[in-house]
PDB file of C-alpha atoms in Angstrom:
ATOM      1  CA  HIS I   1     -64.099  29.253  65.873  1.00 41.00           C
ATOM      2  CA  VAL I   2     -64.053  26.842  69.426  1.00 45.00           C
ATOM      3  CA  ARG I   3     -66.693  24.448  69.772  1.00 47.00           C
ATOM      4  CA  SER I   4     -68.150  23.256  72.699  1.00 49.00           C
ATOM      5  CA  ARG I   5     -66.999  19.626  74.198  1.00 52.00           C
ATOM      6  CA  ARG I   6     -70.562  18.400  73.169  1.00 48.00           C
ATOM      7  CA  GLN I   7     -70.024  19.884  69.884  1.00 43.00           C
ATOM      8  CA  ARG I   8     -66.843  18.243  69.379  1.00 43.00           C
ATOM      9  CA  GLN I   9     -68.322  14.887  70.217  1.00 45.00           C
ATOM     10  CA  MET I  10     -71.238  15.456  68.142  1.00 42.00           C
ATOM     11  CA  CYS I  11     -68.612  15.724  65.062  1.00 48.00           C
ATOM     12  CA  ILE I  12     -66.757  12.560  66.364  1.00 59.00           C
ATOM     13  CA  ARG I  13     -69.610  10.371  66.752  1.00 69.00           C
ATOM     14  CA  ASP I  14     -71.090  11.666  63.395  1.00 84.00           C
ATOM     15  CA  ARG I  15     -67.812   9.722  61.815  1.00 89.00           C
ATOM     16  CA  LEU I  16     -66.500   6.924  60.603  1.00 92.00           C
ATOM     17  CA  VAL I  17     -63.146   7.436  60.238  1.00 93.00           C
ATOM     18  CA  VAL I  18     -60.710   4.461  58.497  1.00 93.00           C
ATOM     19  CA  ALA I  19     -56.947   4.352  58.689  1.00 93.00           C
ATOM     20  CA  HIS I  20     -56.041   1.623  55.858  1.00 92.00           C
ATOM     21  CA  VAL I  21     -52.654  -0.346  55.205  1.00 93.00           C
ATOM     22  CA  GLY I  22     -52.539  -3.621  53.129  1.00 92.00           C
ATOM     23  CA  ASP I  23     -55.099  -5.317  51.318  1.00 87.00           C
ATOM     24  CA  SER I  24     -57.496  -5.565  53.615  1.00 92.00           C
ATOM     25  CA  ILE I  25     -60.762  -3.941  52.671  1.00 95.00           C
ATOM     26  CA  ALA I  26     -63.492  -1.834  54.670  1.00 96.00           C
ATOM     27  CA  LEU I  27     -66.967  -1.968  53.530  1.00 97.00           C
ATOM     28  CA  LEU I  28     -69.923   0.140  54.729  1.00 97.00           C
ATOM     29  CA  VAL I  29     -73.215  -1.604  54.258  1.00 97.00           C
ATOM     30  CA  ARG I  30     -75.838   1.471  53.528  1.00 96.00           C
ATOM     31  CA  GLY I  31     -79.615   0.774  53.455  1.00 95.00           C
ATOM     32  CA  GLY I  32     -78.522  -2.440  51.727  1.00 96.00           C
ATOM     33  CA  VAL I  33     -76.207  -1.060  49.820  1.00 98.00           C
ATOM     34  CA  PRO I  34     -72.316  -1.768  49.962  1.00 98.00           C
ATOM     35  CA  TYR I  35     -70.046   0.792  50.069  1.00 97.00           C
ATOM     36  CA  GLU I  36     -66.273   0.454  49.666  1.00 96.00           C
ATOM     37  CA  LEU I  37     -64.384   2.199  51.869  1.00 96.00           C
ATOM     38  CA  THR I  38     -60.901   1.004  51.167  1.00 93.00           C
ATOM     39  CA  ALA I  39     -59.170  -0.083  48.107  1.00 87.00           C
ATOM     40  CA  PRO I  40     -56.480  -2.487  48.610  1.00 87.00           C
ATOM     41  CA  HIS I  41     -52.970  -1.681  48.204  1.00 92.00           C
ATOM     42  CA  LYS I  42     -51.665  -3.402  45.588  1.00 92.00           C
ATOM     43  CA  PRO I  43     -48.498  -2.434  43.495  1.00 94.00           C
ATOM     44  CA  ALA I  44     -49.410  -2.297  39.936  1.00 91.00           C
ATOM     45  CA  VAL I  45     -51.916   0.447  41.258  1.00 90.00           C
ATOM     46  CA  PRO I  46     -50.492   3.715  39.312  1.00 91.00           C
ATOM     47  CA  GLU I  47     -49.659   5.596  42.639  1.00 92.00           C
ATOM     48  CA  GLU I  48     -47.725   2.623  43.957  1.00 94.00           C
ATOM     49  CA  LEU I  49     -46.006   1.824  41.054  1.00 94.00           C
ATOM     50  CA  ALA I  50     -44.853   5.120  40.574  1.00 95.00           C
ATOM     51  CA  ARG I  51     -43.673   5.403  44.491  1.00 96.00           C
ATOM     52  CA  ILE I  52     -42.359   1.550  44.270  1.00 97.00           C
ATOM     53  CA  THR I  53     -40.178   2.572  41.360  1.00 96.00           C
ATOM     54  CA  ARG I  54     -39.218   5.531  42.435  1.00 97.00           C
ATOM     55  CA  ALA I  55     -37.857   4.092  45.516  1.00 97.00           C
ATOM     56  CA  GLY I  56     -35.720   1.732  43.086  1.00 97.00           C
ATOM     57  CA  GLY I  57     -37.915  -1.078  43.295  1.00 96.00           C
ATOM     58  CA  TRP I  58     -39.890  -2.935  40.565  1.00 95.00           C
ATOM     59  CA  VAL I  59     -43.225  -4.806  40.180  1.00 95.00           C
ATOM     60  CA  THR I  60     -43.580  -7.740  38.372  1.00 93.00           C
ATOM     61  CA  GLY I  61     -46.741  -8.841  36.946  1.00 85.00           C
ATOM     62  CA  ARG I  62     -50.013  -6.700  36.893  1.00 74.00           C
ATOM     63  CA  ALA I  63     -54.073  -6.938  36.665  1.00 64.00           C
ATOM     64  CA  PRO I  64     -55.877  -8.710  37.928  1.00 61.00           C
ATOM     65  CA  HIS I  65     -53.507  -9.669  40.714  1.00 64.00           C
ATOM     66  CA  GLY I  66     -51.982  -6.480  41.562  1.00 73.00           C
ATOM     67  CA  GLY I  67     -48.484  -7.483  40.641  1.00 92.00           C
ATOM     68  CA  ARG I  68     -45.640  -8.265  43.095  1.00 95.00           C
ATOM     69  CA  VAL I  69     -43.076  -5.861  44.688  1.00 96.00           C
ATOM     70  CA  ASN I  70     -39.387  -6.974  43.372  1.00 96.00           C
ATOM     71  CA  GLY I  71     -41.366 -10.226  42.375  1.00 94.00           C
ATOM     72  CA  VAL I  72     -42.407 -11.317  45.942  1.00 94.00           C
ATOM     73  CA  LEU I  73     -44.959  -9.203  47.672  1.00 94.00           C
ATOM     74  CA  ALA I  74     -48.455  -8.478  46.885  1.00 92.00           C
ATOM     75  CA  VAL I  75     -49.275  -5.809  48.645  1.00 93.00           C
ATOM     76  CA  SER I  76     -47.352  -1.940  48.395  1.00 95.00           C
ATOM     77  CA  ARG I  77     -48.196  -0.819  51.965  1.00 96.00           C
ATOM     78  CA  SER I  78     -47.797  -3.042  55.159  1.00 94.00           C
ATOM     79  CA  PHE I  79     -46.625  -3.030  58.421  1.00 90.00           C
ATOM     80  CA  GLY I  80     -43.927  -5.013  59.214  1.00 89.00           C
ATOM     81  CA  ASP I  81     -41.815  -6.502  56.010  1.00 93.00           C
ATOM     82  CA  VAL I  82     -38.462  -5.175  57.090  1.00 95.00           C
ATOM     83  CA  GLU I  83     -37.013  -6.709  54.186  1.00 95.00           C
ATOM     84  CA  TYR I  84     -38.713  -3.939  51.684  1.00 96.00           C
ATOM     85  CA  LYS I  85     -37.950  -1.203  54.536  1.00 95.00           C
ATOM     86  CA  THR I  86     -35.185  -0.593  57.147  1.00 93.00           C
ATOM     87  CA  LEU I  87     -33.321  -4.173  56.089  1.00 95.00           C
ATOM     88  CA  LYS I  88     -34.107  -3.631  51.879  1.00 94.00           C
ATOM     89  CA  GLU I  89     -30.565  -2.828  51.165  1.00 94.00           C
ATOM     90  CA  ALA I  90     -29.262  -6.553  52.925  1.00 94.00           C
ATOM     91  CA  ALA I  91     -31.900  -8.362  51.615  1.00 94.00           C
ATOM     92  CA  TRP I  92     -32.067  -7.350  47.978  1.00 94.00           C
ATOM     93  CA  VAL I  93     -28.006  -6.112  47.884  1.00 94.00           C
ATOM     94  CA  GLN I  94     -28.601  -2.974  46.550  1.00 94.00           C
ATOM     95  CA  PRO I  95     -29.366   0.425  47.476  1.00 95.00           C
ATOM     96  CA  PHE I  96     -32.737   2.350  47.076  1.00 96.00           C
ATOM     97  CA  ALA I  97     -33.703   5.751  47.410  1.00 96.00           C
ATOM     98  CA  ASP I  98     -36.657   5.338  49.550  1.00 96.00           C
ATOM     99  CA  ASP I  99     -38.765   2.372  51.653  1.00 96.00           C
ATOM    100  CA  LEU I 100     -40.563  -0.027  48.666  1.00 96.00           C
ATOM    101  CA  VAL I 101     -43.185  -0.905  51.120  1.00 97.00           C
ATOM    102  CA  SER I 102     -44.809   2.175  52.595  1.00 96.00           C
ATOM    103  CA  ALA I 103     -46.992   1.788  56.526  1.00 95.00           C
ATOM    104  CA  ARG I 104     -48.237   5.231  55.716  1.00 94.00           C
ATOM    105  CA  PRO I 105     -52.193   4.792  55.670  1.00 95.00           C
ATOM    106  CA  ASP I 106     -54.368   6.346  54.055  1.00 93.00           C
ATOM    107  CA  VAL I 107     -57.282   7.958  56.286  1.00 94.00           C
ATOM    108  CA  LEU I 108     -60.860   8.461  55.112  1.00 93.00           C
ATOM    109  CA  ALA I 109     -63.890   9.638  57.143  1.00 93.00           C
ATOM    110  CA  THR I 110     -67.273   9.179  56.115  1.00 93.00           C
ATOM    111  CA  ALA I 111     -70.370  11.282  57.831  1.00 93.00           C
ATOM    112  CA  LEU I 112     -72.681   8.363  59.169  1.00 93.00           C
ATOM    113  CA  THR I 113     -76.002   8.386  58.519  1.00 93.00           C
ATOM    114  CA  PRO I 114     -79.470   6.554  60.202  1.00 92.00           C
ATOM    115  CA  SER I 115     -79.558   4.143  56.971  1.00 93.00           C
ATOM    116  CA  ASP I 116     -75.604   3.161  57.943  1.00 94.00           C
ATOM    117  CA  GLU I 117     -75.959  -0.975  59.655  1.00 93.00           C
ATOM    118  CA  CYS I 118     -72.387  -1.908  59.971  1.00 94.00           C
ATOM    119  CA  VAL I 119     -68.787  -1.860  58.374  1.00 96.00           C
ATOM    120  CA  VAL I 120     -67.086  -5.239  57.325  1.00 97.00           C
ATOM    121  CA  VAL I 121     -63.313  -5.265  57.916  1.00 96.00           C
ATOM    122  CA  ALA I 122     -61.779  -7.910  56.424  1.00 96.00           C
ATOM    123  CA  SER I 123     -58.541  -9.541  54.891  1.00 93.00           C
ATOM    124  CA  ASP I 124     -58.734 -10.449  51.514  1.00 90.00           C
ATOM    125  CA  GLY I 125     -59.285 -14.009  51.773  1.00 94.00           C
ATOM    126  CA  LEU I 126     -63.217 -12.841  52.536  1.00 97.00           C
ATOM    127  CA  TRP I 127     -63.105 -10.880  49.175  1.00 95.00           C
ATOM    128  CA  ASP I 128     -61.959 -13.505  47.278  1.00 93.00           C
ATOM    129  CA  ALA I 129     -64.698 -15.807  48.252  1.00 96.00           C
ATOM    130  CA  LEU I 130     -67.380 -13.639  48.567  1.00 97.00           C
ATOM    131  CA  THR I 131     -68.808 -10.387  46.331  1.00 97.00           C
ATOM    132  CA  TYR I 132     -69.772  -7.052  48.259  1.00 98.00           C
ATOM    133  CA  ASP I 133     -73.536  -7.507  47.481  1.00 98.00           C
ATOM    134  CA  GLU I 134     -73.180 -11.061  49.206  1.00 98.00           C
ATOM    135  CA  VAL I 135     -71.645  -9.721  52.786  1.00 98.00           C
ATOM    136  CA  ALA I 136     -74.302  -6.749  52.299  1.00 98.00           C
ATOM    137  CA  THR I 137     -76.754  -9.439  52.076  1.00 97.00           C
ATOM    138  CA  VAL I 138     -75.711 -11.517  54.419  1.00 97.00           C
ATOM    139  CA  CYS I 139     -74.991  -8.819  57.325  1.00 96.00           C
ATOM    140  CA  VAL I 140     -78.517  -7.061  56.341  1.00 95.00           C
ATOM    141  CA  GLU I 141     -80.282 -10.624  56.995  1.00 95.00           C
ATOM    142  CA  TRP I 142     -78.247 -11.361  60.169  1.00 94.00           C
ATOM    143  CA  ARG I 143     -79.011  -8.404  61.564  1.00 90.00           C
ATOM    144  CA  SER I 144     -83.237  -8.630  60.810  1.00 90.00           C
ATOM    145  CA  VAL I 145     -83.034 -11.815  62.590  1.00 92.00           C
ATOM    146  CA  HIS I 146     -80.426 -11.027  65.424  1.00 90.00           C
ATOM    147  CA  GLY I 147     -81.782  -7.920  66.559  1.00 83.00           C
ATOM    148  CA  GLY I 148     -78.848  -5.954  64.848  1.00 79.00           C
ATOM    149  CA  ALA I 149     -76.426  -7.696  67.289  1.00 83.00           C
ATOM    150  CA  ALA I 150     -72.926  -8.740  65.298  1.00 88.00           C
ATOM    151  CA  ARG I 151     -72.080 -11.586  67.422  1.00 91.00           C
ATOM    152  CA  GLY I 152     -71.673 -14.764  65.080  1.00 95.00           C
ATOM    153  CA  LEU I 153     -71.584 -12.545  62.018  1.00 96.00           C
ATOM    154  CA  PRO I 154     -67.771 -12.550  61.103  1.00 97.00           C
ATOM    155  CA  GLN I 155     -67.879 -16.167  62.238  1.00 97.00           C
ATOM    156  CA  LEU I 156     -70.502 -16.726  59.784  1.00 97.00           C
ATOM    157  CA  LEU I 157     -68.731 -14.830  57.052  1.00 98.00           C
ATOM    158  CA  ALA I 158     -65.655 -16.290  57.393  1.00 97.00           C
ATOM    159  CA  ARG I 159     -67.249 -20.215  57.360  1.00 97.00           C
ATOM    160  CA  ARG I 160     -68.951 -19.186  53.974  1.00 97.00           C
ATOM    161  CA  ALA I 161     -65.509 -17.775  52.445  1.00 97.00           C
ATOM    162  CA  VAL I 162     -63.887 -21.048  53.577  1.00 96.00           C
ATOM    163  CA  GLU I 163     -66.963 -23.522  52.604  1.00 96.00           C
ATOM    164  CA  ARG I 164     -66.065 -22.063  48.629  1.00 95.00           C
ATOM    165  CA  ASN I 165     -62.079 -22.980  49.356  1.00 92.00           C
ATOM    166  CA  VAL I 166     -60.967 -19.701  49.288  1.00 91.00           C
ATOM    167  CA  GLN I 167     -57.061 -20.167  49.496  1.00 88.00           C
ATOM    168  CA  ASP I 168     -55.816 -17.095  51.314  1.00 89.00           C
ATOM    169  CA  ASN I 169     -56.189 -16.215  55.118  1.00 91.00           C
ATOM    170  CA  VAL I 170     -59.695 -15.243  56.247  1.00 95.00           C
ATOM    171  CA  THR I 171     -60.395 -12.270  58.998  1.00 96.00           C
ATOM    172  CA  VAL I 172     -63.470 -10.387  59.352  1.00 97.00           C
ATOM    173  CA  VAL I 173     -64.673  -7.834  62.086  1.00 96.00           C
ATOM    174  CA  VAL I 174     -67.819  -6.635  61.800  1.00 96.00           C
ATOM    175  CA  ALA I 175     -68.892  -3.412  63.644  1.00 93.00           C
ATOM    176  CA  THR I 176     -72.639  -2.687  63.777  1.00 91.00           C
ATOM    177  CA  PHE I 177     -74.458   0.923  64.299  1.00 87.00           C
ATOM    178  CA  THR I 178     -77.601   1.874  66.450  1.00 78.00           C
ATOM    179  CA  HIS I 179     -78.793   4.881  65.923  1.00 66.00           C
ATOM    180  CA  ALA I 180     -80.097   6.845  68.731  1.00 54.00           C
ATOM    181  CA  ALA I 181     -82.743   9.527  68.116  1.00 47.00           C
ATOM    182  CA  PRO I 182     -81.055  12.661  68.382  1.00 49.00           C
ATOM    183  CA  GLU I 183     -81.220  15.086  71.661  1.00 49.00           C
ATOM    184  CA  PRO I 184     -83.209  17.945  71.791  1.00 47.00           C
TER     185      PRO I 184
END
């Protein structure tokens, strides 16, 4: 069925679409409650482990750290890492049936609601240091003090992770939502 241009825009405007590759996580804060939108692509996850072994690779180690592709790389999907893709035979001096690490994203569309406050997209360094509940609490408190604006919030979250001596990189992006009244 054909929709008008305005109807198509409404469908897009009312959805959050996340395409995800790697070990970063997108977290939606809805009514003060955190909802994980993406799961890290770790080699020991059963689907990822099966794909890697079908390709001729192997995974060393298991939970809690998620294993390592061919004993080295801690993510099973990424951009780059050509030694697990186009240069894998040269890097590992053996043939493979497919790429060991995939750049194919998981894509998720979530309907937005008036209680959605923000989405936090951050590298694993933030999540190594702070829980989802802690991040949601900081976001809600920040928005109540700063009128909903995100300016300065990513830096605050990153600083809190660094203060806890996190050993991984910390990158944080926060998008806040404003909800206009529906048009008549």
